[in-house]
Amino acid sequence: MLLRQHGLAVTAQRLAVLRAVSDRAHSTADDIDRAVRAEIGAISRQAVYDALSVLTDKGLLRRIQPARSPARYENRVGDNHHHLICRTCGRMVDVDCAIGITPCLTAADDAGYEIDEAEVIYWGRCPECVAATSASSGNGKRTGSVRHEPGDTALDPEQPGSRAQRHLRKAGREEKNQRV
Ligand SMILES: [Zn+2]
Ligand SMILES: [Zn+2]
């Protein structure tokens, strides 16, 4: 139904891609390709990539493009939420807009633009990677043993959210600069 609402033909490929993304938010195209292939078998890599791009263009999926990382996909669209990414293990989780109703859309200086979206990525280290480092203090490199599921979107209440928020504007600007 979602596909028809957006004027798209319903195909087994598109359904499988949508399902794969909703099962594992923030996956890369490669992850989704593997999942879809495991589910419906006979599908080319190109077909999966085509479906991802059509679904993203039509607004059913959202593509997030972190600096120095492959694009990730999710089906939570249209709510202007942001992301936290661990620099060590790459795990990405959702984080709601900073405070109130999309305050980050109110730019300090909008330069006359009509703003409809703010893309913010908070970079840092996830609780598991922080714990792994402090547990093996003196050997900070042994953090690679921690594995997270890419689809894990649970927000840890212990996230240092307040600290990240204070750097909201600065971080957003830095990411924008890096992407250009
Ligand atoms: Zn981590
Ligand atoms: Zn998200």
Coordinates of C-alpha atoms and ligand atoms in Angstrom, one line a residue:
M1 CA 0.0 0.0 0.0
L2 CA 2.8 2.3 0.9
L3 CA 4.4 1.6 -2.5
R4 CA 1.1 2.3 -4.3
Q5 CA 0.6 5.6 -2.4
H6 CA 3.9 6.8 -3.8
G7 CA 2.9 5.8 -7.3
L8 CA 5.3 2.8 -7.4
A9 CA 4.6 -0.6 -8.8
V10 CA 4.6 -3.3 -6.1
T11 CA 7.4 -5.8 -6.9
A12 CA 8.8 -8.6 -4.8
Q13 CA 12.2 -6.8 -4.9
R14 CA 10.9 -3.5 -3.6
L15 CA 8.9 -5.3 -0.8
A16 CA 11.9 -7.3 0.2
V17 CA 14.1 -4.2 0.3
L18 CA 11.6 -2.2 2.3
R19 CA 11.3 -5.1 4.8
A20 CA 15.1 -5.5 5.0
V21 CA 15.6 -1.8 5.8
S22 CA 12.8 -1.7 8.4
D23 CA 14.3 -4.8 10.1
R24 CA 17.7 -3.3 10.3
A25 CA 17.7 0.5 10.4
H26 CA 20.9 2.3 9.3
S27 CA 22.2 -0.6 7.2
T28 CA 24.5 -0.1 4.3
A29 CA 23.4 -1.0 0.8
D30 CA 25.7 -4.1 1.1
D31 CA 24.0 -5.2 4.3
I32 CA 20.6 -4.8 2.7
D33 CA 21.7 -6.6 -0.5
R34 CA 22.9 -9.6 1.6
A35 CA 19.6 -9.6 3.6
V36 CA 17.4 -9.4 0.5
R37 CA 19.4 -12.1 -1.3
A38 CA 19.0 -14.4 1.7
E39 CA 15.3 -13.8 1.6
I40 CA 14.3 -14.0 -2.0
G41 CA 17.4 -15.5 -3.6
A42 CA 17.3 -14.7 -7.3
I43 CA 17.9 -10.9 -7.3
S44 CA 20.8 -9.0 -8.7
R45 CA 22.9 -6.6 -6.7
Q46 CA 21.9 -3.9 -9.2
A47 CA 18.2 -4.5 -8.6
V48 CA 18.7 -4.1 -4.9
Y49 CA 20.6 -0.8 -5.5
D50 CA 18.0 0.4 -8.0
A51 CA 15.2 -0.3 -5.5
L52 CA 17.1 1.5 -2.7
S53 CA 17.5 4.5 -4.9
V54 CA 13.9 4.6 -6.1
L55 CA 12.5 4.2 -2.6
T56 CA 14.8 6.9 -1.4
D57 CA 13.8 9.3 -4.2
K58 CA 10.1 8.7 -3.5
G59 CA 10.6 9.4 0.2
L60 CA 9.9 6.0 1.6
L61 CA 13.4 5.6 2.8
R62 CA 16.0 8.0 4.1
R63 CA 19.6 7.9 3.1
I64 CA 22.2 9.1 5.6
Q65 CA 25.6 9.8 4.3
P66 CA 28.2 10.1 7.2
A67 CA 31.6 11.4 6.4
R68 CA 34.1 8.7 5.4
S69 CA 31.5 6.0 5.5
P70 CA 29.1 4.2 3.1
A71 CA 25.6 5.6 3.0
R72 CA 23.1 4.0 5.4
Y73 CA 19.4 3.6 5.0
E74 CA 16.3 3.7 7.3
N75 CA 12.6 3.8 7.0
R76 CA 12.0 6.4 9.7
V77 CA 11.4 9.4 7.4
G78 CA 10.0 12.8 7.6
D79 CA 10.6 13.5 11.3
N80 CA 13.9 15.4 11.2
H81 CA 15.5 13.1 13.7
H82 CA 19.3 13.0 14.0
H83 CA 22.0 10.4 14.5
L84 CA 24.7 9.4 16.9
I85 CA 27.6 7.5 15.4
C86 CA 30.4 5.7 17.3
R87 CA 33.8 6.5 15.9
T88 CA 35.2 3.2 17.1
C89 CA 32.6 0.6 16.0
G90 CA 30.5 2.6 13.6
R91 CA 27.2 1.8 15.4
M92 CA 24.5 4.4 14.5
V93 CA 21.5 5.2 16.6
D94 CA 18.6 7.6 16.3
V95 CA 18.4 10.6 18.4
D96 CA 15.4 13.0 18.4
C97 CA 15.8 16.6 17.6
A98 CA 17.6 18.5 20.3
I99 CA 14.8 20.1 22.3
G100 CA 11.2 20.9 21.5
I101 CA 9.8 20.8 18.0
T102 CA 12.7 20.9 15.5
P103 CA 14.5 23.9 17.0
C104 CA 17.5 23.2 14.9
L105 CA 15.5 24.3 11.9
T106 CA 15.7 27.8 13.3
A107 CA 19.1 28.9 12.1
A108 CA 21.0 31.7 13.8
D109 CA 21.2 33.3 10.3
D110 CA 19.1 31.7 7.5
A111 CA 20.6 33.9 4.8
G112 CA 17.1 34.3 3.4
Y113 CA 16.7 30.5 2.7
E114 CA 13.4 28.7 3.4
I115 CA 14.8 25.9 5.5
D116 CA 13.0 22.5 5.6
E117 CA 15.6 20.1 6.9
A118 CA 18.6 20.0 9.2
E119 CA 21.0 17.1 9.0
V120 CA 22.9 16.6 12.2
I121 CA 25.3 13.8 13.0
Y122 CA 26.8 13.6 16.5
W123 CA 30.1 11.8 16.5
G124 CA 31.6 10.1 19.5
R125 CA 32.0 6.7 21.1
C126 CA 29.1 4.4 22.2
P127 CA 28.8 3.2 25.8
E128 CA 30.2 -0.2 24.9
C129 CA 33.3 1.2 23.3
V130 CA 33.9 3.6 26.1
A131 CA 33.5 0.7 28.6
A132 CA 35.8 -1.5 26.6
T133 CA 38.5 1.2 26.6
S134 CA 38.3 1.9 30.3
A135 CA 38.2 -1.9 31.1
S136 CA 41.5 -2.4 29.2
S137 CA 43.1 1.0 30.1
G138 CA 46.6 1.1 28.9
N139 CA 45.6 -0.9 25.9
G140 CA 43.2 1.4 24.1
K141 CA 43.4 -0.4 20.8
R142 CA 41.5 -3.5 22.0
T143 CA 38.1 -2.0 21.3
G144 CA 37.6 -4.0 18.1
S145 CA 36.4 -7.0 20.0
V146 CA 33.1 -5.3 20.7
R147 CA 30.4 -6.1 18.2
H148 CA 27.1 -4.4 17.8
E149 CA 24.2 -5.3 15.6
P150 CA 23.7 -2.6 12.9
G151 CA 20.0 -2.7 13.4
D152 CA 20.2 -1.8 17.1
T153 CA 18.4 1.5 17.5
A154 CA 17.8 1.3 21.2
L155 CA 18.9 4.5 22.8
D156 CA 21.0 4.0 25.9
P157 CA 19.7 6.3 28.7
E158 CA 23.3 6.7 29.7
Q159 CA 24.2 8.3 26.4
P160 CA 26.1 11.6 27.0
G161 CA 23.3 13.4 25.1
S162 CA 23.6 16.7 26.9
R163 CA 27.3 16.9 26.1
A164 CA 26.6 16.1 22.4
Q165 CA 23.8 18.7 22.3
R166 CA 26.0 21.5 23.3
H167 CA 28.1 20.8 20.3
L168 CA 25.1 20.5 18.0
R169 CA 25.7 23.5 15.9
K170 CA 29.4 23.2 15.7
A171 CA 29.3 19.5 14.8
G172 CA 26.7 20.0 12.1
R173 CA 28.7 22.7 10.5
E174 CA 31.9 20.6 10.6
E175 CA 30.2 17.7 8.9
K176 CA 28.7 20.0 6.2
N177 CA 32.2 21.3 5.5
Q178 CA 33.7 17.9 5.3
R179 CA 31.1 16.7 2.9
V180 CA 31.7 19.4 0.4
Ligands
ZN1 ZN 31.0 1.6 19.6
ZN2 ZN 17.7 7.1 12.0

